[in-house]
PDB file of C-alpha atoms in Angstrom:
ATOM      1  CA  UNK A   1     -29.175   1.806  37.524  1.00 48.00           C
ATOM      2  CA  UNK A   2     -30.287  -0.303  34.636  1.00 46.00           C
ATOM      3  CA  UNK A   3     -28.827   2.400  32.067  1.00 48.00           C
ATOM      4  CA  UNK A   4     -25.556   1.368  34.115  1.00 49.00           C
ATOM      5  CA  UNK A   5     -25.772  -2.201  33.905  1.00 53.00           C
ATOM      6  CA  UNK A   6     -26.446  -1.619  29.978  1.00 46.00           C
ATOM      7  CA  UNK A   7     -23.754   0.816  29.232  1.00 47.00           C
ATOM      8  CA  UNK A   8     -20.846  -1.490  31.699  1.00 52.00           C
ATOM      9  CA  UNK A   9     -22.230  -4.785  29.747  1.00 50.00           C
ATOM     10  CA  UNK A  10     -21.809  -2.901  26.079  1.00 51.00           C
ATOM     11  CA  UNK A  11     -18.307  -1.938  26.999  1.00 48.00           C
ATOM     12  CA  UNK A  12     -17.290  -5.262  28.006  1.00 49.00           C
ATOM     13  CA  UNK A  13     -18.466  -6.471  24.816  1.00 48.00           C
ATOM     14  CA  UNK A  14     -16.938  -4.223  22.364  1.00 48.00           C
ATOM     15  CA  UNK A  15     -13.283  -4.257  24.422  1.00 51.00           C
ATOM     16  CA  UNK A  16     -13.227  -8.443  24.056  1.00 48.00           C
ATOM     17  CA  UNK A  17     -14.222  -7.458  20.068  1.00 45.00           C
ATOM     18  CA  UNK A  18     -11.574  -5.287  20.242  1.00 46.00           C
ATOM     19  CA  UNK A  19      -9.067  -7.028  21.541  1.00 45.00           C
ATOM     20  CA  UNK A  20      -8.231  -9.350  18.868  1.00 43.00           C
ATOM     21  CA  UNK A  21      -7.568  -6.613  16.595  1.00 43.00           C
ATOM     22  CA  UNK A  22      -4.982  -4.845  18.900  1.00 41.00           C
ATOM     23  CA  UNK A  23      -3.240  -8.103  18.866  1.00 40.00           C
ATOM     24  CA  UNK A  24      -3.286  -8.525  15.809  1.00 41.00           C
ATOM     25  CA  UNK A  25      -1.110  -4.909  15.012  1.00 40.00           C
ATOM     26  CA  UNK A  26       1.432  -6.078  16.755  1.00 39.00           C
ATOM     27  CA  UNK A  27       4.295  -7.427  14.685  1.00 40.00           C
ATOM     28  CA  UNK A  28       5.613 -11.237  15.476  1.00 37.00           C
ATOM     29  CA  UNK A  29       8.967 -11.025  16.833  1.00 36.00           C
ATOM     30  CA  UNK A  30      11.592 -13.143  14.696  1.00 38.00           C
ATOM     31  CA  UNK A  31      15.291 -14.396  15.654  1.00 38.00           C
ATOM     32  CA  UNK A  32      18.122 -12.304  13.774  1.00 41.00           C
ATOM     33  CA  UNK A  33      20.372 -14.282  11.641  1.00 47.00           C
ATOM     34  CA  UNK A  34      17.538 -16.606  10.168  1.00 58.00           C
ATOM     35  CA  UNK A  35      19.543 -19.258   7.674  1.00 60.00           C
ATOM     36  CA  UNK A  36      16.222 -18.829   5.528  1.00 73.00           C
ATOM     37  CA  UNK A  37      17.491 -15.360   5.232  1.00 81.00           C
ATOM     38  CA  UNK A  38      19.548 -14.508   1.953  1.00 89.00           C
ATOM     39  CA  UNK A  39      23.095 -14.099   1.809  1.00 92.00           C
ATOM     40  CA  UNK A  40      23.477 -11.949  -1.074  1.00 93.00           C
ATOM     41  CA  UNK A  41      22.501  -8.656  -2.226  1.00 95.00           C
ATOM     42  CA  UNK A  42      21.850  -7.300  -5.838  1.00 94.00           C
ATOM     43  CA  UNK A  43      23.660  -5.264  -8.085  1.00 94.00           C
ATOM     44  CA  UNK A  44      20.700  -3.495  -9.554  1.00 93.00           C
ATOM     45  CA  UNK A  45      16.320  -2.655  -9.625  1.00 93.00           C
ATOM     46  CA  UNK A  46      16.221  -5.854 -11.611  1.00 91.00           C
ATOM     47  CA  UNK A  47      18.404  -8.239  -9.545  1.00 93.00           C
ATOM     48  CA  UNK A  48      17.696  -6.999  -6.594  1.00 94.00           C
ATOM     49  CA  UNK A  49      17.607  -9.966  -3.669  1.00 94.00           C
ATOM     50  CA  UNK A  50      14.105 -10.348  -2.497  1.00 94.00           C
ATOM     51  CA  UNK A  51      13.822 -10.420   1.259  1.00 94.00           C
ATOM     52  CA  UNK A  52      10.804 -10.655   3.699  1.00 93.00           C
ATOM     53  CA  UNK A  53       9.676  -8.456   6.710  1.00 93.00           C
ATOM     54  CA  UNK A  54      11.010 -10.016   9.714  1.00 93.00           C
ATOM     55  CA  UNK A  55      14.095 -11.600   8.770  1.00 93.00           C
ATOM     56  CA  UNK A  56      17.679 -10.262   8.833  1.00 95.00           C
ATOM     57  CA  UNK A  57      20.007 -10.653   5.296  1.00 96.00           C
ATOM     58  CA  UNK A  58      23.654 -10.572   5.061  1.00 96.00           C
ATOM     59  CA  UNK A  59      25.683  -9.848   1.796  1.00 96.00           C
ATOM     60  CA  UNK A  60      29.526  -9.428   1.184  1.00 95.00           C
ATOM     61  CA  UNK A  61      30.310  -6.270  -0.650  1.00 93.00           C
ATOM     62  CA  UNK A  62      33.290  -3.855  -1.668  1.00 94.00           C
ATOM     63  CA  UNK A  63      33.280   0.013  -0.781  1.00 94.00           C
ATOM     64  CA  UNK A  64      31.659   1.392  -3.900  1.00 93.00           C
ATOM     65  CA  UNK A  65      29.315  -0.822  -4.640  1.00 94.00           C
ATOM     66  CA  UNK A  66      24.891  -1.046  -5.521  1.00 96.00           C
ATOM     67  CA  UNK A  67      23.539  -3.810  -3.049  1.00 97.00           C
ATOM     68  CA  UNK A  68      20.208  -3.989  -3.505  1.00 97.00           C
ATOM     69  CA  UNK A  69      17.037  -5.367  -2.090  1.00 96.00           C
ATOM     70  CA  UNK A  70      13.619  -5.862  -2.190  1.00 95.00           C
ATOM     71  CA  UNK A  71      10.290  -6.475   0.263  1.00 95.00           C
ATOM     72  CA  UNK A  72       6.849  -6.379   0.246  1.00 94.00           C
ATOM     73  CA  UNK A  73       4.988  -3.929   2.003  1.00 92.00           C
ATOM     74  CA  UNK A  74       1.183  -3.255   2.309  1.00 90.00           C
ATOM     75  CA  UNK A  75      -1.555  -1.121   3.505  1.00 87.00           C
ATOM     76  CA  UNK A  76      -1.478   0.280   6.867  1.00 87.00           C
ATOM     77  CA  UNK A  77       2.110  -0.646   7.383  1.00 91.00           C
ATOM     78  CA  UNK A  78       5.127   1.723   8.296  1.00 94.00           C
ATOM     79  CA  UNK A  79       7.908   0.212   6.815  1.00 96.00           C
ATOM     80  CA  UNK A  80      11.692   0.580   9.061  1.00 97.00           C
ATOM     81  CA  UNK A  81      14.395   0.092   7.209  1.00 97.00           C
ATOM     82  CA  UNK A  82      17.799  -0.820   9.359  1.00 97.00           C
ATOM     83  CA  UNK A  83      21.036  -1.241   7.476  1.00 97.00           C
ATOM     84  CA  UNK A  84      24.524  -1.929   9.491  1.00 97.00           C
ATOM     85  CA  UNK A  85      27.795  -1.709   7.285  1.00 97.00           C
ATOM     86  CA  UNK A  86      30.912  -3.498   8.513  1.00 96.00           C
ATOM     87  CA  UNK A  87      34.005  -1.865   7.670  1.00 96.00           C
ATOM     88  CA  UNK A  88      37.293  -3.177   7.585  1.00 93.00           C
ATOM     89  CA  UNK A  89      39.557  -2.222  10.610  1.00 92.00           C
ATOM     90  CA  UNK A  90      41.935   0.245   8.127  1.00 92.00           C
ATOM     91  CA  UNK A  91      40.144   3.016   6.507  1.00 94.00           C
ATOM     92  CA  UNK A  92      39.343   6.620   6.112  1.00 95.00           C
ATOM     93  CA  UNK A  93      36.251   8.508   6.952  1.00 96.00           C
ATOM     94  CA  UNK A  94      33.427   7.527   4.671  1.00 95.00           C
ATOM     95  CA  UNK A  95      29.461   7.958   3.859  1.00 97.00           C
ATOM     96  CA  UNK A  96      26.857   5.190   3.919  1.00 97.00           C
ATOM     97  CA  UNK A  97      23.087   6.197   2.981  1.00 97.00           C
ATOM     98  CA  UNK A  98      19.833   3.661   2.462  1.00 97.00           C
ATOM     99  CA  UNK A  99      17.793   4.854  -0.420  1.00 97.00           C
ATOM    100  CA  UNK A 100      14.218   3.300  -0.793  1.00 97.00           C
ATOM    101  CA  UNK A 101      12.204   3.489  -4.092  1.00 96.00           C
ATOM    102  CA  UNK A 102       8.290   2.306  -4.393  1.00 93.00           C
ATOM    103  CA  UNK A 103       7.462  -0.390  -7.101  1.00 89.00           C
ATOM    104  CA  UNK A 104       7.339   2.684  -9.881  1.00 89.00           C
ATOM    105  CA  UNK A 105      10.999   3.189  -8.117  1.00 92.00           C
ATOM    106  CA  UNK A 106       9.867   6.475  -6.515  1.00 93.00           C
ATOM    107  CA  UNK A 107      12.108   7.914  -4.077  1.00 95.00           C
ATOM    108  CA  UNK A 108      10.671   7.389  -1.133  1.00 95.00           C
ATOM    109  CA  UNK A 109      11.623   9.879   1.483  1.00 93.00           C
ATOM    110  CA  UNK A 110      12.259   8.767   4.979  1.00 94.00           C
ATOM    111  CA  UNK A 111       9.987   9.878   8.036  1.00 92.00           C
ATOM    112  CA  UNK A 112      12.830  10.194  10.386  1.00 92.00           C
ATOM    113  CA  UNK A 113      15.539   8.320  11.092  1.00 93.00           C
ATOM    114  CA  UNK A 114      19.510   8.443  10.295  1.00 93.00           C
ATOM    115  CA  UNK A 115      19.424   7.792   6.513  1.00 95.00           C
ATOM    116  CA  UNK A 116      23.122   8.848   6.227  1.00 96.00           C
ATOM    117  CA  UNK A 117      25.553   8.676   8.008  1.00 96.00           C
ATOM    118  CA  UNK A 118      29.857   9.207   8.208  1.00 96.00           C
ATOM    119  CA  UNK A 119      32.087   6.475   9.656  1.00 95.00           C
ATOM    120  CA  UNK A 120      35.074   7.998  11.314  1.00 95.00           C
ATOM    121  CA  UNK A 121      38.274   6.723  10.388  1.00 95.00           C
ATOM    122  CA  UNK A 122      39.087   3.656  11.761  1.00 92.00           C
ATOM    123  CA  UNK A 123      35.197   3.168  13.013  1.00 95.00           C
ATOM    124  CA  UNK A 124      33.963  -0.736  12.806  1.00 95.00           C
ATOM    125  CA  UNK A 125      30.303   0.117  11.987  1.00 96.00           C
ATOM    126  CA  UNK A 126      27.864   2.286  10.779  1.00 96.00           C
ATOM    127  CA  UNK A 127      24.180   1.689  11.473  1.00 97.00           C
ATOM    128  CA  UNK A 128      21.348   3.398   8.902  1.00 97.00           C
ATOM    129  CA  UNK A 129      17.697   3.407   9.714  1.00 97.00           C
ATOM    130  CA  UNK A 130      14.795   5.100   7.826  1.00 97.00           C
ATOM    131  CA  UNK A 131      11.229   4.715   8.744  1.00 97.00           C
ATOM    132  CA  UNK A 132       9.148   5.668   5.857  1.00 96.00           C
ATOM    133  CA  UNK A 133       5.544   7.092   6.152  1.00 94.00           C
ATOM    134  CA  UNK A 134       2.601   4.629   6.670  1.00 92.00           C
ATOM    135  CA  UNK A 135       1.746   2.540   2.700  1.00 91.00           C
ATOM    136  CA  UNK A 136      -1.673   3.893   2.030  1.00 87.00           C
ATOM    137  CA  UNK A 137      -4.477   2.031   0.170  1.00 84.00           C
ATOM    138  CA  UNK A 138      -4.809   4.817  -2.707  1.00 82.00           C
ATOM    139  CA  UNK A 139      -3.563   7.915  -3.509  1.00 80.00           C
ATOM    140  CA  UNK A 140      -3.816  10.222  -6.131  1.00 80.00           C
ATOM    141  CA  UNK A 141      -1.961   9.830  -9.156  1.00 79.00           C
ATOM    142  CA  UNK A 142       0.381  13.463  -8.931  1.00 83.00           C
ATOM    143  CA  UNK A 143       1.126  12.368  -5.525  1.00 84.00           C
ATOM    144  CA  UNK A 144       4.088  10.297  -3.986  1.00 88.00           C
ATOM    145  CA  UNK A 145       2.602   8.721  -1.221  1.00 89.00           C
ATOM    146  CA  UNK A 146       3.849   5.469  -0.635  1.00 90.00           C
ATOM    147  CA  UNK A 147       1.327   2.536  -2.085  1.00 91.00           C
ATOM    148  CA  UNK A 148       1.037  -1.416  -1.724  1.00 91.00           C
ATOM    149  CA  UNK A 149       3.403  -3.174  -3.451  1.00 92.00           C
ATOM    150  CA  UNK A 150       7.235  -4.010  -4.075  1.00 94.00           C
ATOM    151  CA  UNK A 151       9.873  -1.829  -2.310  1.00 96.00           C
ATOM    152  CA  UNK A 152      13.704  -1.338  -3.244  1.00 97.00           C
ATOM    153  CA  UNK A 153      16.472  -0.750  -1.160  1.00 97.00           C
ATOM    154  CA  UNK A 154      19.728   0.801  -2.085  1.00 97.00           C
ATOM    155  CA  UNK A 155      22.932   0.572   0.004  1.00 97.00           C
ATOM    156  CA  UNK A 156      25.710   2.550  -1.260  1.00 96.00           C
ATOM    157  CA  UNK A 157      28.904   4.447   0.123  1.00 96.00           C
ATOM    158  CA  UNK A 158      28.343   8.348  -1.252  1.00 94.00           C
ATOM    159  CA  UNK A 159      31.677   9.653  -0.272  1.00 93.00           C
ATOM    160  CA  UNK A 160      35.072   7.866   0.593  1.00 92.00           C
ATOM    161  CA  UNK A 161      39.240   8.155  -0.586  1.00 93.00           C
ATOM    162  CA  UNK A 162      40.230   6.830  -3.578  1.00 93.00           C
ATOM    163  CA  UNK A 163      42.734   4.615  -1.076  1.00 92.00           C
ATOM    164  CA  UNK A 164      39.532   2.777   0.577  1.00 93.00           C
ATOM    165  CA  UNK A 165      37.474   1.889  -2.950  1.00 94.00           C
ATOM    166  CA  UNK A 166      37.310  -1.812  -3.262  1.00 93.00           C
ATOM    167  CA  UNK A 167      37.724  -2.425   0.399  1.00 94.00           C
ATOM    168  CA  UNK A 168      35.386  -5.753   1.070  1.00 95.00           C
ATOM    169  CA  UNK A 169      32.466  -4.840   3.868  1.00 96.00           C
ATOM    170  CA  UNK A 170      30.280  -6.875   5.578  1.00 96.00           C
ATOM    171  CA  UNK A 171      26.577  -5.817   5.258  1.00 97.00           C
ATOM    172  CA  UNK A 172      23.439  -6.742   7.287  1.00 97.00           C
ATOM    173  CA  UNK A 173      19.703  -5.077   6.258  1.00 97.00           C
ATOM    174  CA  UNK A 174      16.457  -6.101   8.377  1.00 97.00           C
ATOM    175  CA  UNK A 175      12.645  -4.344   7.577  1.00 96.00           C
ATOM    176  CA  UNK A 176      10.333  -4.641   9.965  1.00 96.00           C
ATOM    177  CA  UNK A 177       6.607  -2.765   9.733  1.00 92.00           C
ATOM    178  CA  UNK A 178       4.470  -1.224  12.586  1.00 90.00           C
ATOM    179  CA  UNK A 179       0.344  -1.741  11.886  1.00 86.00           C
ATOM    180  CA  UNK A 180      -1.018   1.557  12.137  1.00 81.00           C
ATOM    181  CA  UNK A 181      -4.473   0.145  11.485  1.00 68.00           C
ATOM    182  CA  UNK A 182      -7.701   2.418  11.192  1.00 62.00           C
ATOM    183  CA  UNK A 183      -5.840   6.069  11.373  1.00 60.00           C
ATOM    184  CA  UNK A 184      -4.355   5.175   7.997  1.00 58.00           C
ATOM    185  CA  UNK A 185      -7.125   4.316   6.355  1.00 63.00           C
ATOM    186  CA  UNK A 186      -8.597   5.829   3.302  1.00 65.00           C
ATOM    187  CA  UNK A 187     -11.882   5.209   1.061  1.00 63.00           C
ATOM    188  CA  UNK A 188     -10.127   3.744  -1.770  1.00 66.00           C
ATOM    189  CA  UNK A 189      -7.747   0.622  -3.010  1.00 73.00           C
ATOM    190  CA  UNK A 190      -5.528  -0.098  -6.107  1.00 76.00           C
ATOM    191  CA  UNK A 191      -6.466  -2.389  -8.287  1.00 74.00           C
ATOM    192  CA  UNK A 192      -3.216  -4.396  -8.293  1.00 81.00           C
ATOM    193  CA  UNK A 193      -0.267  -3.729  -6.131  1.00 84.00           C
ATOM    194  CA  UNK A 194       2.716  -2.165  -7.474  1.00 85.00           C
ATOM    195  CA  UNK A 195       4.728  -5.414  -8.143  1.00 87.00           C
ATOM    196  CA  UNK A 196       6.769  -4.913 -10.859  1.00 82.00           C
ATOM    197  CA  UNK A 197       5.675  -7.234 -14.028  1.00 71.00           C
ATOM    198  CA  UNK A 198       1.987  -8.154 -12.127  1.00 61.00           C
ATOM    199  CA  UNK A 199       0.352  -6.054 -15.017  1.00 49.00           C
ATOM    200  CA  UNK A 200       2.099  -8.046 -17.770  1.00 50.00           C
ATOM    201  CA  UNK A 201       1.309 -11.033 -15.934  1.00 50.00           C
ATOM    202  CA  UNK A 202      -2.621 -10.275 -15.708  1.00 46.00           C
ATOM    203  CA  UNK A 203      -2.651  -8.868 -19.505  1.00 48.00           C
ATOM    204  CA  UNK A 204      -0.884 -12.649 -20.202  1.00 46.00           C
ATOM    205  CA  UNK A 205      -3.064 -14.383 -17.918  1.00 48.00           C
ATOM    206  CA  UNK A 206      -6.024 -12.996 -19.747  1.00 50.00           C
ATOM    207  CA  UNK A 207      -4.735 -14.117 -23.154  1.00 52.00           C
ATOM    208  CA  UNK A 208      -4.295 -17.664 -21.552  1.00 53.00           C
ATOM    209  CA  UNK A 209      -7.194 -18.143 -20.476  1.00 47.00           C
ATOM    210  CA  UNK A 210      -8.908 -17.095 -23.754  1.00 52.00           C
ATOM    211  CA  UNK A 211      -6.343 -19.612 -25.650  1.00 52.00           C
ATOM    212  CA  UNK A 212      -6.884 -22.001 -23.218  1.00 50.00           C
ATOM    213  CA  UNK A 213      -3.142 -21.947 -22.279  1.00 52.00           C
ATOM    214  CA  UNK A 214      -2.414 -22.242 -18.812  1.00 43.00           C
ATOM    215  CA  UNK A 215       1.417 -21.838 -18.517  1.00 45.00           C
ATOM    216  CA  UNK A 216       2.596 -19.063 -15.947  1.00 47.00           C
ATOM    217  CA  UNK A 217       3.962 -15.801 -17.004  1.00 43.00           C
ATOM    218  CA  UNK A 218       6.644 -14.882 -14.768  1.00 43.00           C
ATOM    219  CA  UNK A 219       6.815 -11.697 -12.611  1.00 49.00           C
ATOM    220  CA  UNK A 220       9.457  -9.830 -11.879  1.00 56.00           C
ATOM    221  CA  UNK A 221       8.545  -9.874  -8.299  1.00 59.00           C
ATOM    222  CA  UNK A 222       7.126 -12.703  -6.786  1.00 64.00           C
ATOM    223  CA  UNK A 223       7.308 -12.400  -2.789  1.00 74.00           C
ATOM    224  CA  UNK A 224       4.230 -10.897  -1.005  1.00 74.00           C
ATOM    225  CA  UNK A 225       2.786 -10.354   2.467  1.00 73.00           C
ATOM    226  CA  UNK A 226       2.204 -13.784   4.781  1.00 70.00           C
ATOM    227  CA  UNK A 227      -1.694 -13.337   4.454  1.00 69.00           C
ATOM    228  CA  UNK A 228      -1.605 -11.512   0.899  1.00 70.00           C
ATOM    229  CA  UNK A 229      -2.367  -8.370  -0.139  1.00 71.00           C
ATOM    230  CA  UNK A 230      -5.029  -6.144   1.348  1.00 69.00           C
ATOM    231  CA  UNK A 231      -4.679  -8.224   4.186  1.00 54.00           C
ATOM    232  CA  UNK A 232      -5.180  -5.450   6.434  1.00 48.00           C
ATOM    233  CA  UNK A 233      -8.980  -4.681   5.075  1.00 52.00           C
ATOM    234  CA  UNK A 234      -9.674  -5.044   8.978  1.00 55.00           C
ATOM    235  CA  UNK A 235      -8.653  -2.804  11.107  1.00 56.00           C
ATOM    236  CA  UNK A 236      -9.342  -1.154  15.026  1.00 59.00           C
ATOM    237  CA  UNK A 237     -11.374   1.384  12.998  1.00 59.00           C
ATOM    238  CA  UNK A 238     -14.365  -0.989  12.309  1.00 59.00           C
ATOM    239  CA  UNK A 239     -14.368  -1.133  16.231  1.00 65.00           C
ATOM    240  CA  UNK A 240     -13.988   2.293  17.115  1.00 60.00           C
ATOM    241  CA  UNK A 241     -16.965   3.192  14.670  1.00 68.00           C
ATOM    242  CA  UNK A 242     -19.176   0.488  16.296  1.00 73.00           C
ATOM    243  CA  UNK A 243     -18.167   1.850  20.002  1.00 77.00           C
ATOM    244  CA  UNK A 244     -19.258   5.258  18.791  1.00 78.00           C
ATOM    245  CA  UNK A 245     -22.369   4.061  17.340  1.00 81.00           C
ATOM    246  CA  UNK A 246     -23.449   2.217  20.703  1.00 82.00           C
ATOM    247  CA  UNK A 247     -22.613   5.080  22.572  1.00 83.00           C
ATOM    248  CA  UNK A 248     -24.293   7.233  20.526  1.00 85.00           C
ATOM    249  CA  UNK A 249     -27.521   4.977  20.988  1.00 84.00           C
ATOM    250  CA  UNK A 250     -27.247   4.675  25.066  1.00 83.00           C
ATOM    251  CA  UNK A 251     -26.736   8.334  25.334  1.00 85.00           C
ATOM    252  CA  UNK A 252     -30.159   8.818  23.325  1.00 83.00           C
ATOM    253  CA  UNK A 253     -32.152   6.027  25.087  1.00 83.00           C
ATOM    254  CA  UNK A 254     -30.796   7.387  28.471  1.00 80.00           C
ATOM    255  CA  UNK A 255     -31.708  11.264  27.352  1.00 80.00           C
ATOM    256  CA  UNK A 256     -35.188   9.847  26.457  1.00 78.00           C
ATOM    257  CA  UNK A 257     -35.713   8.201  29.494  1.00 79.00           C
ATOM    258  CA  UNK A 258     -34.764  11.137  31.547  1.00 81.00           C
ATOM    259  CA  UNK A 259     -37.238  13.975  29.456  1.00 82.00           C
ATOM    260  CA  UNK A 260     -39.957  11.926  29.581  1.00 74.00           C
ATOM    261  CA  UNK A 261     -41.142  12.680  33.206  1.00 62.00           C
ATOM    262  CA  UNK A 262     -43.067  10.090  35.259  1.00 56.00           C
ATOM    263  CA  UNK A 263     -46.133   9.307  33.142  1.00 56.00           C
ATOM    264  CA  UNK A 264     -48.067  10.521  35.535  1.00 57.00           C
ATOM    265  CA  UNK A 265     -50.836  12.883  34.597  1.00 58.00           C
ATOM    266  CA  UNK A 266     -50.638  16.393  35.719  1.00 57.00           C
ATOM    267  CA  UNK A 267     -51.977  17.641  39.078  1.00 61.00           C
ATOM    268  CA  UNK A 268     -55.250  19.895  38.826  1.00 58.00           C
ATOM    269  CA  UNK A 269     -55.555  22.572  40.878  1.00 62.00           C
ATOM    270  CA  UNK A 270     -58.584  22.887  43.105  1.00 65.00           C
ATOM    271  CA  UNK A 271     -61.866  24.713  41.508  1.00 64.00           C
ATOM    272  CA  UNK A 272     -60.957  23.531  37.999  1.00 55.00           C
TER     273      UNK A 272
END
């Protein structure tokens, strides 16, 4: 009975511990159509509009043209990408696709999801979504998993009639990130994010500070996660690990207390 009392009092424990964590993976809803959002897209890596998780941007375009964008992502997050193209009421069929490219502008492939897609003619939309794979902490330096840091988006048209190049479209892009939490987590971090220009900007920082110059040295990316990054260093797995380590104690303390016997000394036959 007591070994009850213990174990049901231990769980209770460890699922209020617990709790906050869970609700803390869940991402914050946010109203489309946010006027902090931007209205503009850019033409290229470099000027591409910076944009954060969350919010929905707009940007005015032509058929045949390199919109670009840019967001942060961290570790533990899977990234979805969602891209709706506007197309004038006269045209001919036509090919949309979302690229994605890491802060070394990788390629990142997409998980699943529609990452291209043909507007028949006449259509008034086409909708593009890729969900990337879940930004680890580290990886090896041969591999291409996706990393904390900047992120790029490409919007493009890949095949359409010479008739319907030029044709102004309306364009809408929105990221939003699931928290995976403790199954993506690996024994390992980067030392900086993958922001492009943060390495110049330490490098400078370092001069400064030997100088005795304190001016800012400007980055090439400058948006980043609500709580910063490595934000995530807590996670449901810190939880799990101490559930299994209570468990693992209560299952020992109750297999001791049932091998032990009574305590009471052995009966002795008669004529010993």
């Amino acid at each position: 009975m007591w070994m009850t009392r213990v174990l049901s009092a231990s769980l209770l424990m460890l699922g209020a511990a617990a709790a906050p964590a869970v609700a803390d993976s869940s991402p914050s809803p946010s109203a489309s159509g946010d006027s902090a959002a931007p209205a503009a897209a850019g033409t290229s890596f470099r000027t591409a509009t910076e944009i954060e998780q969350g919010r929905t941007a707009t940007a005015n375009g032509s058929a045949g043209d390199y919109l670009y964008w840019s967001f942060p992502a961290d570790s533990g997050q899977r990234p979805t990408v969602k891209a709706t193209v506007k197309l004038p009421e006269t045209h001919a069929a036509e090919t949309w696709q979302v690229d994605v490219y890491d802060g070394l502008r990788r390629r990142q492939s997409c998980q699943y999801g529609a990452q291209t897609r043909t507007a028949a003619a006449g259509a008034a939309s086409v909708e593009l979504t890729c969900v990337l794979r879940t930004v680890r902490a580290w990886s090896e330096q041969w591999a291409n998993d996706p990393l904390p840091g900047t992120y790029y988006v490409r919007l493009t048209v890949t095949d359409l009639t010479t008739g319907d190049l030029g044709l102004p479209v309306d364009t809408e892009l929105r990221v939003d990130s699931k928290d995976i939490g403790g199954a993506a987590a690996v024994d390992g971090s980067l030392a900086e994010p993958l922001v492009p220009g943060i390495a110049v900007r330490s490098e400078a920082q370092e001069s400064q500070s030997e100088s005795g110059d304190a001016s800012d040295s400007a980055v090439l990316s400058s948006i980043e996660p609500d709580d910063g990054w490595s934000s995530g260093w807590w996670s449901d797995r810190w939880v799990w690990t101490a559930i299994g380590g209570v468990l693992a104690a209560l299952a020992g303390i109750g297999g001791y207390a049932l091998t032990r016997g009574s305590g009471r000394p052995s009966r002795v036959p008669p004529g010993a």
